[in-house]
Amino acid sequence: MSRTRRAVRAIAARMHRSASRAGRTRGRLFGVTSAALAVSLLLSGCVSWFMPSASSMTSTPTGEAVAPGLERFYQQVLEWANCGDAVQCSTAIAPVDWENPDGDTIELALVRQTARGNDRIGSLLVNPGGPGGSGFDFVADSVDYATSEALQSQFDVVGFDPRGVNRSTPVSCYSDPAELDEYIYGITPGEKGTDEWIAAATEVSAQFAQRCLDETGPFLGFVDTPSAARDLDMLRAALGDTTLNYLGYSYGTLLGQVYAELFPEKTGRLVLDGAVDPAASEFEATKAQAQGFERALNAFLVDCAGASDCPFTGSTEQSRTLIRTLLDRLDQSPLGNADGRKLGSATMFTAIILPLYSQDNWAYLRQLFTTVLQGDASIAFDLADSYNGRGPDGAYLENQTEAFIAINCLDARQPADNDRMREQAAKLAVAAPIFGPQMSYGEPGCANWPVEAKRERVAIAAPGAADMLVIGTTNDPATPYEWAQKVADNLDSGHLITYNGEGHTAYNKSNACVNTAVEDFLLKGVVPGADPNC
């Protein structure tokens, strides 16, 4: 594996960052920054080299009637400026609190690639996942991964950083990278699941939560998904679109569902790829994802047996036992890295699941196991750093960890209960013997969050919304296929598209069957008569 910054960042750009921050930073594994690209890991996504077609450098808002106090947001004129060879950037404003629009405001960062052809339909807003994924970077750096040439021909492809994320008004917790290093990579003392370990994890999480409140202020209580959905509707109107055309991946599918629930009459053509079940409890979500990643690991091990550089020589079951033993050993005796950090099982877990997002990355997983089994932690930290947005110099390139936790903890949570966690940990270990133990005991992460949750875990029907496509991959490790089935069934206007294959999300990275269904829908409004079962 090339260990250059470009190669490492390429992995991050390719994968929807939906994994939990193992151990202390547990949250739902929604796929990221964001994205599992189907191109070589040695190539980062980049915008195509072309000049945008002639387009107005100011938007023409819809001018629609809105509630008193919201006019200045819905009727704001977006001013675009060239910010690259093919893209233009702008900044919108939104209220911190949509229920108090006369209060403080925040900024939302936007980037667009204008439609290449002459038959422009309107804007297509894109969200890569996370939560905490940068839609700005997704479009600016990887537009050809995010969308096909067909969509780029007829849509202005618009990326945006949701509230709390990256270039928009961000959540901030630790200004010193060393402190964030300790939070993410530090080894929690004691044996996992003991009173000592739970107390230590709870204390670290409480300190982090307080620092987030100290650094971010009251805005920390307003980075919830419903508020982001209201931002999305305002952006639609400011861009001049009477209805929303939207492509959401992973966590972006939850944002799309919440939008459809709040603004059914404003839905245009929405595609939800790698669907998140909004009704799944924390335990149900964790169990489903642990099993999903375990299935993906099994598929990797079967494939690995035929590779010349496979570090495993026994049967699949023997390889699984070796991996579980390795994780246990790292708990007991973390492996040192050249920069002084210690590789424990939590960081190793992050390094393992990152390449599992896409079959195209399995070669890097073989290298990971080879080097760690040889006592070398460097590639494990390269992968974990890529996942966490940490650069080679130790600086964090984005605020994805802080945003991920802040948004998850605001969306839904439950108080920590030691007995319940131990009972659930036992169930997870049975359901997913390798990854279940790594994904257990996550409740301390949000237990002491200093602001109240804003969303309940309930199914979304969105009555009155236009037709929506819901895409599920049968062996998606991060957003299991059964979630897509449930979402399509619960939505009054949901239509399931099944991709039979590996990897997280399917559009523009699987096969022509999926691509045709999505593009016929977004470009022509054609809804499949039945699941094409691609």
Short mmCIF file of C-alpha atoms in Angstrom, two decimals:
data_model
loop_
_atom_site.label_atom_id
_atom_site.label_comp_id
_atom_site.label_asym_id
_atom_site.label_seq_id
_atom_site.Cartn_x
_atom_site.Cartn_y
_atom_site.Cartn_z
CA MET A 1 0.00 0.00 0.00
CA SER A 2 1.27 3.41 -0.89
CA ARG A 3 1.55 5.40 2.31
CA THR A 4 1.54 8.81 0.71
CA ARG A 5 -1.01 11.39 1.78
CA ARG A 6 -2.70 11.08 -1.60
CA ALA A 7 -3.18 7.34 -1.34
CA VAL A 8 -4.43 7.48 2.23
CA ARG A 9 -6.86 10.31 1.49
CA ALA A 10 -8.06 8.39 -1.57
CA ILE A 11 -9.36 5.68 0.72
CA ALA A 12 -11.22 8.25 2.78
CA ALA A 13 -12.76 9.82 -0.32
CA ARG A 14 -13.89 6.39 -1.50
CA MET A 15 -15.72 5.25 1.57
CA HIS A 16 -18.91 6.44 3.24
CA ARG A 17 -17.65 6.89 6.76
CA SER A 18 -20.41 5.15 8.61
CA ALA A 19 -18.52 3.11 11.11
CA SER A 20 -18.81 3.82 14.78
CA ARG A 21 -15.92 5.43 16.57
CA ALA A 22 -14.97 2.18 18.27
CA GLY A 23 -15.07 1.99 22.04
CA ARG A 24 -15.54 5.41 23.61
CA THR A 25 -16.90 7.08 20.49
CA ARG A 26 -19.59 4.57 19.66
CA GLY A 27 -22.34 5.71 17.35
CA ARG A 28 -24.25 4.16 14.51
CA LEU A 29 -22.21 2.87 11.61
CA PHE A 30 -23.63 5.01 8.82
CA GLY A 31 -21.43 5.01 5.80
CA VAL A 32 -19.14 8.40 5.13
CA THR A 33 -17.60 10.52 4.20
CA SER A 34 -18.31 9.77 3.67
CA ALA A 35 -17.99 6.53 -0.09
CA ALA A 36 -16.83 3.24 -1.56
CA LEU A 37 -15.45 4.19 -4.95
CA ALA A 38 -14.82 1.62 -7.64
CA VAL A 39 -11.54 3.05 -8.92
CA SER A 40 -7.95 2.44 -7.85
CA LEU A 41 -7.15 3.47 -4.30
CA LEU A 42 -4.05 5.16 -5.60
CA LEU A 43 -6.17 7.74 -7.40
CA SER A 44 -8.11 10.30 -5.46
CA GLY A 45 -11.38 11.47 -6.94
CA CYS A 46 -11.07 14.65 -8.95
CA VAL A 47 -13.38 16.82 -10.95
CA SER A 48 -13.24 16.46 -14.69
CA TRP A 49 -11.20 19.00 -16.63
CA PHE A 50 -13.79 21.09 -18.40
CA MET A 51 -15.11 24.58 -18.13
CA PRO A 52 -18.67 24.93 -16.82
CA SER A 53 -21.36 25.91 -19.27
CA ALA A 54 -22.58 29.45 -19.26
CA SER A 55 -24.68 29.89 -16.15
CA SER A 56 -25.82 32.73 -14.02
CA MET A 57 -23.45 33.55 -11.20
CA THR A 58 -26.41 34.47 -9.00
CA SER A 59 -29.38 32.31 -8.14
CA THR A 60 -33.01 33.19 -8.74
CA PRO A 61 -34.96 32.05 -5.66
CA THR A 62 -38.43 30.59 -6.14
CA GLY A 63 -40.04 33.44 -4.25
CA GLU A 64 -42.54 31.03 -2.70
CA ALA A 65 -44.63 32.00 0.29
CA VAL A 66 -43.12 30.98 3.62
CA ALA A 67 -43.87 31.50 7.30
CA PRO A 68 -43.18 35.00 8.65
CA GLY A 69 -39.53 35.49 9.54
CA LEU A 70 -38.25 32.92 7.02
CA GLU A 71 -38.33 35.19 3.97
CA ARG A 72 -34.72 36.37 4.28
CA PHE A 73 -33.52 32.78 4.17
CA TYR A 74 -35.77 31.36 1.46
CA GLN A 75 -35.41 34.44 -0.72
CA GLN A 76 -31.66 34.91 -0.35
CA VAL A 77 -29.75 35.23 -3.61
CA LEU A 78 -26.77 32.88 -3.78
CA GLU A 79 -23.69 34.44 -5.34
CA TRP A 80 -21.41 31.96 -7.06
CA ALA A 81 -17.70 32.35 -7.68
CA ASN A 82 -15.32 30.11 -9.58
CA CYS A 83 -13.32 28.07 -7.07
CA GLY A 84 -11.73 25.45 -9.32
CA ASP A 85 -11.40 24.37 -12.91
CA ALA A 86 -14.92 23.03 -13.05
CA VAL A 87 -16.79 24.18 -9.97
CA GLN A 88 -18.29 27.24 -8.36
CA CYS A 89 -18.73 27.96 -4.66
CA SER A 90 -21.21 29.93 -2.62
CA THR A 91 -22.34 30.42 0.96
CA ALA A 92 -25.89 30.45 2.27
CA ILE A 93 -27.15 31.54 5.67
CA ALA A 94 -29.64 29.70 7.87
CA PRO A 95 -30.99 30.33 11.35
CA VAL A 96 -29.36 28.45 14.19
CA ASP A 97 -32.86 27.61 15.42
CA TRP A 98 -35.56 27.31 12.78
CA GLU A 99 -38.15 27.94 15.49
CA ASN A 100 -36.48 31.28 16.25
CA PRO A 101 -35.49 32.67 12.84
CA ASP A 102 -34.77 36.13 14.24
CA GLY A 103 -31.92 34.75 16.35
CA ASP A 104 -28.34 33.92 15.40
CA THR A 105 -27.47 32.56 11.97
CA ILE A 106 -25.01 30.02 10.59
CA GLU A 107 -23.27 29.59 7.24
CA LEU A 108 -23.73 26.67 4.85
CA ALA A 109 -20.97 25.99 2.32
CA LEU A 110 -22.05 25.05 -1.22
CA VAL A 111 -20.26 23.88 -4.35
CA ARG A 112 -21.74 23.14 -7.74
CA GLN A 113 -20.79 21.80 -11.12
CA THR A 114 -23.19 23.34 -13.60
CA ALA A 115 -25.00 21.18 -16.12
CA ARG A 116 -22.75 20.30 -19.04
CA GLY A 117 -25.52 19.95 -21.61
CA ASN A 118 -28.15 22.27 -22.99
CA ASP A 119 -31.13 20.39 -21.56
CA ARG A 120 -30.75 21.38 -17.91
CA ILE A 121 -33.42 20.03 -15.54
CA GLY A 122 -32.40 21.90 -12.39
CA SER A 123 -30.29 21.19 -9.32
CA LEU A 124 -29.42 17.78 -7.90
CA LEU A 125 -28.35 18.05 -4.26
CA VAL A 126 -26.02 15.28 -3.08
CA ASN A 127 -25.18 14.06 0.42
CA PRO A 128 -22.38 11.45 0.89
CA GLY A 129 -23.33 10.14 4.32
CA GLY A 130 -21.73 10.13 7.72
CA PRO A 131 -23.22 11.89 9.55
CA GLY A 132 -20.40 14.36 9.33
CA GLY A 133 -19.45 13.70 5.72
CA SER A 134 -18.54 16.69 3.60
CA GLY A 135 -20.86 17.02 0.65
CA PHE A 136 -18.75 19.94 -0.49
CA ASP A 137 -15.63 17.77 -0.82
CA PHE A 138 -17.68 14.90 -2.23
CA VAL A 139 -18.71 16.96 -5.25
CA ALA A 140 -15.58 19.11 -5.55
CA ASP A 141 -13.17 16.16 -5.38
CA SER A 142 -15.22 13.17 -6.55
CA VAL A 143 -18.06 14.33 -8.77
CA ASP A 144 -17.50 11.47 -11.21
CA TYR A 145 -17.92 9.00 -8.35
CA ALA A 146 -20.92 10.77 -6.90
CA THR A 147 -22.78 11.05 -10.21
CA SER A 148 -22.58 9.78 -13.77
CA GLU A 149 -21.99 11.78 -16.94
CA ALA A 150 -25.67 11.43 -17.76
CA LEU A 151 -26.70 13.17 -14.54
CA GLN A 152 -23.97 15.78 -14.90
CA SER A 153 -25.26 16.63 -18.36
CA GLN A 154 -28.72 17.68 -17.19
CA PHE A 155 -28.29 18.67 -13.56
CA ASP A 156 -26.32 21.28 -11.69
CA VAL A 157 -24.71 18.86 -9.22
CA VAL A 158 -24.69 20.63 -5.86
CA GLY A 159 -22.72 19.52 -2.82
CA PHE A 160 -23.18 21.08 0.60
CA ASP A 161 -21.72 20.67 4.06
CA PRO A 162 -24.63 20.19 6.47
CA ARG A 163 -24.81 22.33 9.59
CA GLY A 164 -22.02 21.46 12.01
CA VAL A 165 -19.83 19.96 9.28
CA ASN A 166 -16.48 21.04 7.86
CA ARG A 167 -16.76 24.28 5.81
CA SER A 168 -20.21 25.17 7.10
CA THR A 169 -20.47 26.55 10.64
CA PRO A 170 -18.81 23.60 12.39
CA VAL A 171 -19.03 21.71 15.62
CA SER A 172 -15.73 22.11 17.45
CA CYS A 173 -14.53 20.17 20.48
CA TYR A 174 -10.73 19.94 20.61
CA SER A 175 -8.54 22.58 19.03
CA ASP A 176 -5.40 20.63 19.98
CA PRO A 177 -4.96 17.58 17.70
CA ALA A 178 -3.13 15.77 20.49
CA GLU A 179 -6.28 15.87 22.61
CA LEU A 180 -8.37 14.46 19.78
CA ASP A 181 -5.70 11.79 19.26
CA GLU A 182 -6.08 10.71 22.85
CA TYR A 183 -9.85 10.65 22.58
CA ILE A 184 -9.90 8.58 19.39
CA TYR A 185 -6.83 6.36 19.81
CA GLY A 186 -6.29 6.25 23.57
CA ILE A 187 -6.50 2.88 25.31
CA THR A 188 -9.31 2.68 27.89
CA PRO A 189 -7.91 1.13 31.09
CA GLY A 190 -9.28 -2.14 32.41
CA GLU A 191 -10.99 -5.10 30.80
CA LYS A 192 -13.81 -4.14 28.50
CA GLY A 193 -17.19 -4.47 30.17
CA THR A 194 -15.93 -4.26 33.73
CA ASP A 195 -17.06 -1.49 36.05
CA GLU A 196 -13.57 0.02 35.80
CA TRP A 197 -13.65 0.09 32.00
CA ILE A 198 -17.19 1.48 31.79
CA ALA A 199 -16.40 4.19 34.35
CA ALA A 200 -13.27 5.22 32.44
CA ALA A 201 -15.08 5.26 29.10
CA THR A 202 -17.92 7.28 30.60
CA GLU A 203 -15.54 9.83 32.09
CA VAL A 204 -13.68 10.32 28.81
CA SER A 205 -16.94 10.71 26.90
CA ALA A 206 -18.28 13.19 29.47
CA GLN A 207 -15.12 15.30 29.20
CA PHE A 208 -15.40 15.26 25.42
CA ALA A 209 -19.07 16.26 25.55
CA GLN A 210 -18.34 19.18 27.87
CA ARG A 211 -15.52 20.39 25.64
CA CYS A 212 -17.84 20.26 22.64
CA LEU A 213 -20.32 22.46 24.50
CA ASP A 214 -17.59 24.83 25.66
CA GLU A 215 -16.10 25.20 22.16
CA THR A 216 -19.30 25.16 20.09
CA GLY A 217 -21.71 26.90 22.44
CA PRO A 218 -25.51 26.71 22.13
CA PHE A 219 -25.24 25.77 18.44
CA LEU A 220 -24.31 22.25 19.65
CA GLY A 221 -28.01 21.71 20.35
CA PHE A 222 -29.05 22.49 16.76
CA VAL A 223 -27.05 20.14 14.54
CA ASP A 224 -29.83 17.56 14.47
CA THR A 225 -31.11 15.93 11.30
CA PRO A 226 -34.54 17.65 11.28
CA SER A 227 -32.78 21.05 11.37
CA ALA A 228 -30.51 19.93 8.52
CA ALA A 229 -33.59 18.87 6.55
CA ARG A 230 -35.05 22.35 6.99
CA ASP A 231 -31.76 23.76 5.72
CA LEU A 232 -32.12 21.50 2.70
CA ASP A 233 -35.54 22.89 1.87
CA MET A 234 -34.27 26.44 2.18
CA LEU A 235 -31.34 25.62 -0.15
CA ARG A 236 -33.78 24.15 -2.67
CA ALA A 237 -35.77 27.40 -2.76
CA ALA A 238 -32.68 29.64 -2.84
CA LEU A 239 -31.33 27.62 -5.78
CA GLY A 240 -34.58 28.25 -7.61
CA ASP A 241 -36.02 24.72 -7.62
CA THR A 242 -39.72 24.32 -6.86
CA THR A 243 -39.17 20.71 -5.77
CA LEU A 244 -36.12 18.88 -4.42
CA ASN A 245 -34.11 16.50 -6.56
CA TYR A 246 -31.79 14.62 -4.22
CA LEU A 247 -29.26 11.79 -4.16
CA GLY A 248 -28.42 10.64 -0.65
CA TYR A 249 -26.01 7.90 0.33
CA SER A 250 -26.02 6.05 3.66
CA TYR A 251 -26.79 8.59 6.43
CA GLY A 252 -27.86 10.84 3.54
CA THR A 253 -30.83 8.50 3.14
CA LEU A 254 -31.96 9.34 6.66
CA LEU A 255 -31.70 13.04 5.86
CA GLY A 256 -33.75 12.42 2.73
CA GLN A 257 -36.44 10.52 4.65
CA VAL A 258 -36.70 13.24 7.28
CA TYR A 259 -36.96 15.83 4.50
CA ALA A 260 -39.80 13.88 2.85
CA GLU A 261 -41.56 13.64 6.21
CA LEU A 262 -41.32 17.40 6.83
CA PHE A 263 -41.85 18.63 3.26
CA PRO A 264 -43.74 15.94 1.30
CA GLU A 265 -45.23 18.48 -1.09
CA LYS A 266 -41.75 19.72 -2.02
CA THR A 267 -40.27 16.33 -2.93
CA GLY A 268 -39.23 15.94 -6.52
CA ARG A 269 -37.10 12.91 -7.37
CA LEU A 270 -35.30 11.44 -4.36
CA VAL A 271 -32.89 8.50 -4.50
CA LEU A 272 -31.87 6.86 -1.20
CA ASP A 273 -28.86 4.55 -1.68
CA GLY A 274 -27.72 2.39 1.24
CA ALA A 275 -30.84 3.09 3.25
CA VAL A 276 -30.79 3.67 7.00
CA ASP A 277 -33.76 2.38 8.99
CA PRO A 278 -34.90 5.35 11.12
CA ALA A 279 -36.87 3.07 13.45
CA ALA A 280 -34.02 0.70 14.38
CA SER A 281 -33.05 0.84 18.06
CA GLU A 282 -29.41 1.40 18.97
CA PHE A 283 -29.00 -2.29 19.75
CA GLU A 284 -30.82 -3.42 16.61
CA ALA A 285 -28.70 -1.13 14.46
CA THR A 286 -25.46 -2.26 16.12
CA LYS A 287 -26.36 -5.94 15.81
CA ALA A 288 -27.33 -5.61 12.14
CA GLN A 289 -24.13 -3.79 11.30
CA ALA A 290 -21.93 -6.16 13.28
CA GLN A 291 -23.44 -9.04 11.35
CA GLY A 292 -23.09 -7.10 8.11
CA PHE A 293 -19.39 -6.49 8.59
CA GLU A 294 -18.91 -10.08 9.68
CA ARG A 295 -20.54 -11.32 6.47
CA ALA A 296 -18.29 -9.01 4.49
CA LEU A 297 -15.24 -10.34 6.38
CA ASN A 298 -16.28 -13.92 5.58
CA ALA A 299 -16.56 -13.02 1.90
CA PHE A 300 -13.11 -11.44 2.07
CA LEU A 301 -11.59 -14.55 3.68
CA VAL A 302 -13.04 -16.82 0.99
CA ASP A 303 -11.60 -14.51 -1.67
CA CYS A 304 -8.29 -14.19 0.19
CA ALA A 305 -7.66 -17.94 -0.02
CA GLY A 306 -7.03 -17.58 -3.74
CA ALA A 307 -4.64 -14.62 -3.47
CA SER A 308 -0.87 -15.08 -3.51
CA ASP A 309 -0.38 -12.47 -0.77
CA CYS A 310 -3.06 -13.82 1.59
CA PRO A 311 -1.68 -13.93 5.16
CA PHE A 312 -4.07 -16.72 6.15
CA THR A 313 -3.19 -20.33 5.38
CA GLY A 314 -5.92 -22.30 7.13
CA SER A 315 -9.65 -22.67 6.61
CA THR A 316 -12.03 -19.74 6.79
CA GLU A 317 -12.97 -20.72 10.34
CA GLN A 318 -9.30 -20.96 11.35
CA SER A 319 -8.71 -17.50 9.86
CA ARG A 320 -11.66 -16.12 11.81
CA THR A 321 -10.24 -17.59 15.01
CA LEU A 322 -6.86 -16.01 14.26
CA ILE A 323 -8.45 -12.58 13.77
CA ARG A 324 -10.43 -12.83 17.00
CA THR A 325 -7.27 -13.92 18.81
CA LEU A 326 -5.38 -10.99 17.30
CA LEU A 327 -7.98 -8.51 18.52
CA ASP A 328 -7.90 -10.03 22.01
CA ARG A 329 -4.11 -9.84 22.04
CA LEU A 330 -4.18 -6.17 21.07
CA ASP A 331 -6.48 -5.55 24.02
CA GLN A 332 -3.99 -7.17 26.36
CA SER A 333 -0.83 -5.84 24.73
CA PRO A 334 -1.29 -2.92 22.29
CA LEU A 335 1.18 -2.71 19.44
CA GLY A 336 3.41 0.36 19.36
CA ASN A 337 3.64 2.66 16.34
CA ALA A 338 6.61 4.79 15.30
CA ASP A 339 4.81 8.00 16.37
CA GLY A 340 4.23 6.71 19.89
CA ARG A 341 0.58 5.79 19.52
CA LYS A 342 -0.56 2.34 20.60
CA LEU A 343 -2.64 0.04 18.39
CA GLY A 344 -5.43 -1.44 20.48
CA SER A 345 -8.32 -3.54 19.26
CA ALA A 346 -10.61 -0.51 18.80
CA THR A 347 -8.26 1.17 16.32
CA MET A 348 -7.57 -2.16 14.62
CA PHE A 349 -11.32 -2.63 14.24
CA THR A 350 -11.55 0.73 12.47
CA ALA A 351 -8.65 -0.25 10.18
CA ILE A 352 -10.35 -3.54 9.30
CA ILE A 353 -13.80 -2.24 8.49
CA LEU A 354 -12.61 0.62 6.26
CA PRO A 355 -11.53 -1.69 3.38
CA LEU A 356 -14.60 -3.87 3.91
CA TYR A 357 -16.78 -1.11 2.49
CA SER A 358 -15.79 -2.16 -1.03
CA GLN A 359 -14.47 -5.37 -2.55
CA ASP A 360 -12.05 -3.28 -4.59
CA ASN A 361 -10.18 -2.51 -1.37
CA TRP A 362 -9.59 -6.07 -0.19
CA ALA A 363 -5.95 -6.04 -1.29
CA TYR A 364 -5.32 -3.40 1.35
CA LEU A 365 -7.04 -5.57 3.93
CA ARG A 366 -4.63 -8.40 3.10
CA GLN A 367 -1.73 -6.03 3.64
CA LEU A 368 -3.22 -4.83 6.91
CA PHE A 369 -3.41 -8.32 8.39
CA THR A 370 0.02 -9.25 7.03
CA THR A 371 1.79 -6.30 8.60
CA VAL A 372 0.01 -6.38 11.97
CA LEU A 373 0.67 -10.11 12.33
CA GLN A 374 4.32 -9.24 11.73
CA GLY A 375 4.24 -6.65 14.51
CA ASP A 376 4.02 -3.55 12.29
CA ALA A 377 1.21 -1.10 13.17
CA SER A 378 1.93 1.49 10.47
CA ILE A 379 -0.63 0.46 7.87
CA ALA A 380 -3.27 -0.03 10.56
CA PHE A 381 -2.77 3.58 11.62
CA ASP A 382 -2.74 4.77 8.00
CA LEU A 383 -6.17 3.22 7.50
CA ALA A 384 -7.56 4.38 10.83
CA ASP A 385 -6.18 7.89 10.22
CA SER A 386 -7.80 7.94 6.80
CA TYR A 387 -11.11 6.97 8.34
CA ASN A 388 -10.79 9.61 11.05
CA GLY A 389 -9.62 12.39 8.73
CA ARG A 390 -6.19 12.67 10.36
CA GLY A 391 -3.37 13.85 8.10
CA PRO A 392 0.23 12.54 8.07
CA ASP A 393 1.34 15.57 10.12
CA GLY A 394 -1.12 14.73 12.89
CA ALA A 395 -3.55 17.53 12.04
CA TYR A 396 -7.20 16.72 11.43
CA LEU A 397 -8.29 17.76 7.97
CA GLU A 398 -11.99 17.89 8.82
CA ASN A 399 -14.20 17.86 11.91
CA GLN A 400 -15.90 14.61 10.95
CA THR A 401 -15.39 12.89 14.32
CA GLU A 402 -16.89 15.76 16.30
CA ALA A 403 -19.74 16.20 13.81
CA PHE A 404 -20.44 12.46 13.67
CA ILE A 405 -20.84 12.21 17.42
CA ALA A 406 -22.71 15.49 17.87
CA ILE A 407 -25.30 14.68 15.19
CA ASN A 408 -25.77 11.08 16.35
CA CYS A 409 -26.15 12.07 19.99
CA LEU A 410 -28.75 14.71 19.06
CA ASP A 411 -30.72 12.40 16.81
CA ALA A 412 -31.48 9.70 19.38
CA ARG A 413 -29.95 8.12 22.46
CA GLN A 414 -30.70 6.28 25.70
CA PRO A 415 -29.13 6.48 29.18
CA ALA A 416 -26.26 4.09 29.84
CA ASP A 417 -27.17 1.02 31.84
CA ASN A 418 -24.37 -1.36 32.79
CA ASP A 419 -26.53 -4.45 33.16
CA ARG A 420 -28.30 -3.84 29.87
CA MET A 421 -24.98 -3.25 28.08
CA ARG A 422 -23.57 -6.52 29.44
CA GLU A 423 -26.67 -8.42 28.37
CA GLN A 424 -26.52 -6.90 24.90
CA ALA A 425 -22.76 -7.50 24.65
CA ALA A 426 -23.37 -11.20 25.22
CA LYS A 427 -25.97 -11.23 22.44
CA LEU A 428 -23.66 -9.35 20.09
CA ALA A 429 -20.85 -11.84 20.72
CA VAL A 430 -23.17 -14.67 19.66
CA ALA A 431 -24.56 -12.82 16.63
CA ALA A 432 -21.14 -11.66 15.39
CA PRO A 433 -18.28 -13.37 17.27
CA ILE A 434 -15.50 -11.25 15.75
CA PHE A 435 -17.04 -7.79 15.49
CA GLY A 436 -19.82 -8.03 18.06
CA PRO A 437 -17.41 -7.60 21.01
CA GLN A 438 -15.82 -4.60 19.27
CA MET A 439 -19.16 -2.88 18.82
CA SER A 440 -20.55 -3.44 22.29
CA TYR A 441 -20.65 -1.05 25.27
CA GLY A 442 -21.32 2.01 23.17
CA GLU A 443 -23.84 3.77 25.40
CA PRO A 444 -21.31 5.90 27.35
CA GLY A 445 -20.54 7.80 24.13
CA CYS A 446 -23.78 9.79 24.29
CA ALA A 447 -24.90 9.15 27.86
CA ASN A 448 -23.65 12.52 29.13
CA TRP A 449 -24.31 14.59 26.03
CA PRO A 450 -25.13 18.09 27.31
CA VAL A 451 -28.08 18.83 24.99
CA GLU A 452 -31.35 17.00 24.51
CA ALA A 453 -32.02 14.66 21.60
CA LYS A 454 -34.28 16.01 18.85
CA ARG A 455 -35.51 12.93 16.99
CA GLU A 456 -37.27 9.72 17.95
CA ARG A 457 -36.53 6.31 16.45
CA VAL A 458 -39.73 5.80 14.48
CA ALA A 459 -40.58 4.61 10.99
CA ILE A 460 -41.14 7.30 8.36
CA ALA A 461 -44.04 7.03 5.92
CA ALA A 462 -43.97 10.56 4.43
CA PRO A 463 -47.57 10.52 3.16
CA GLY A 464 -48.05 12.77 0.17
CA ALA A 465 -44.42 12.62 -0.94
CA ALA A 466 -43.50 11.92 -4.56
CA ASP A 467 -42.06 8.57 -5.63
CA MET A 468 -38.67 7.71 -4.12
CA LEU A 469 -36.15 5.03 -5.07
CA VAL A 470 -34.63 3.05 -2.19
CA ILE A 471 -31.49 1.09 -3.09
CA GLY A 472 -30.23 -1.83 -1.04
CA THR A 473 -27.17 -4.04 -1.60
CA THR A 474 -27.62 -7.62 -0.46
CA ASN A 475 -24.22 -7.79 1.28
CA ASP A 476 -23.83 -4.17 2.31
CA PRO A 477 -21.86 -4.28 5.58
CA ALA A 478 -22.76 -0.82 6.88
CA THR A 479 -26.41 -0.39 5.93
CA PRO A 480 -27.78 -3.95 5.77
CA TYR A 481 -30.13 -4.91 2.97
CA GLU A 482 -33.01 -5.51 5.34
CA TRP A 483 -32.96 -1.81 6.20
CA ALA A 484 -33.60 -0.90 2.57
CA GLN A 485 -36.47 -3.38 2.50
CA LYS A 486 -38.01 -1.82 5.62
CA VAL A 487 -37.54 1.75 4.40
CA ALA A 488 -39.09 1.03 1.00
CA ASP A 489 -41.99 -0.75 2.69
CA ASN A 490 -42.58 2.00 5.29
CA LEU A 491 -42.46 4.91 2.84
CA ASP A 492 -45.85 5.41 1.22
CA SER A 493 -44.11 6.12 -2.08
CA GLY A 494 -40.94 4.02 -1.71
CA HIS A 495 -39.73 1.70 -4.48
CA LEU A 496 -37.02 -0.87 -3.76
CA ILE A 497 -34.07 -1.42 -6.09
CA THR A 498 -32.04 -4.49 -5.10
CA TYR A 499 -28.39 -4.92 -6.04
CA ASN A 500 -27.16 -8.47 -5.52
CA GLY A 501 -23.54 -7.96 -4.57
CA GLU A 502 -20.89 -6.71 -2.16
CA GLY A 503 -20.11 -3.27 -0.84
CA HIS A 504 -21.68 -0.19 0.66
CA THR A 505 -24.13 1.60 -1.71
CA ALA A 506 -24.62 0.66 -5.34
CA TYR A 507 -25.32 3.56 -7.71
CA ASN A 508 -22.49 4.37 -10.09
CA LYS A 509 -20.37 1.56 -8.64
CA SER A 510 -22.22 -1.70 -9.28
CA ASN A 511 -23.82 -2.50 -12.63
CA ALA A 512 -25.79 -1.05 -15.53
CA CYS A 513 -29.08 -2.34 -14.10
CA VAL A 514 -28.83 -0.13 -11.01
CA ASN A 515 -27.47 2.83 -12.95
CA THR A 516 -30.25 2.67 -15.54
CA ALA A 517 -32.97 2.52 -12.89
CA VAL A 518 -31.55 5.56 -11.07
CA GLU A 519 -30.89 7.63 -14.19
CA ASP A 520 -34.24 6.88 -15.80
CA PHE A 521 -35.88 8.02 -12.57
CA LEU A 522 -33.83 11.17 -11.99
CA LEU A 523 -33.75 12.26 -15.63
CA LYS A 524 -37.15 11.09 -16.89
CA GLY A 525 -39.24 10.43 -13.79
CA VAL A 526 -39.63 6.76 -14.75
CA VAL A 527 -40.48 4.56 -11.76
CA PRO A 528 -39.74 0.82 -12.15
CA GLY A 529 -42.89 -1.27 -12.26
CA ALA A 530 -41.20 -3.77 -9.96
CA ASP A 531 -37.84 -4.29 -8.26
CA PRO A 532 -35.43 -5.02 -11.16
CA ASN A 533 -33.43 -7.23 -8.79
CA CYS A 534 -30.12 -6.16 -10.31
#
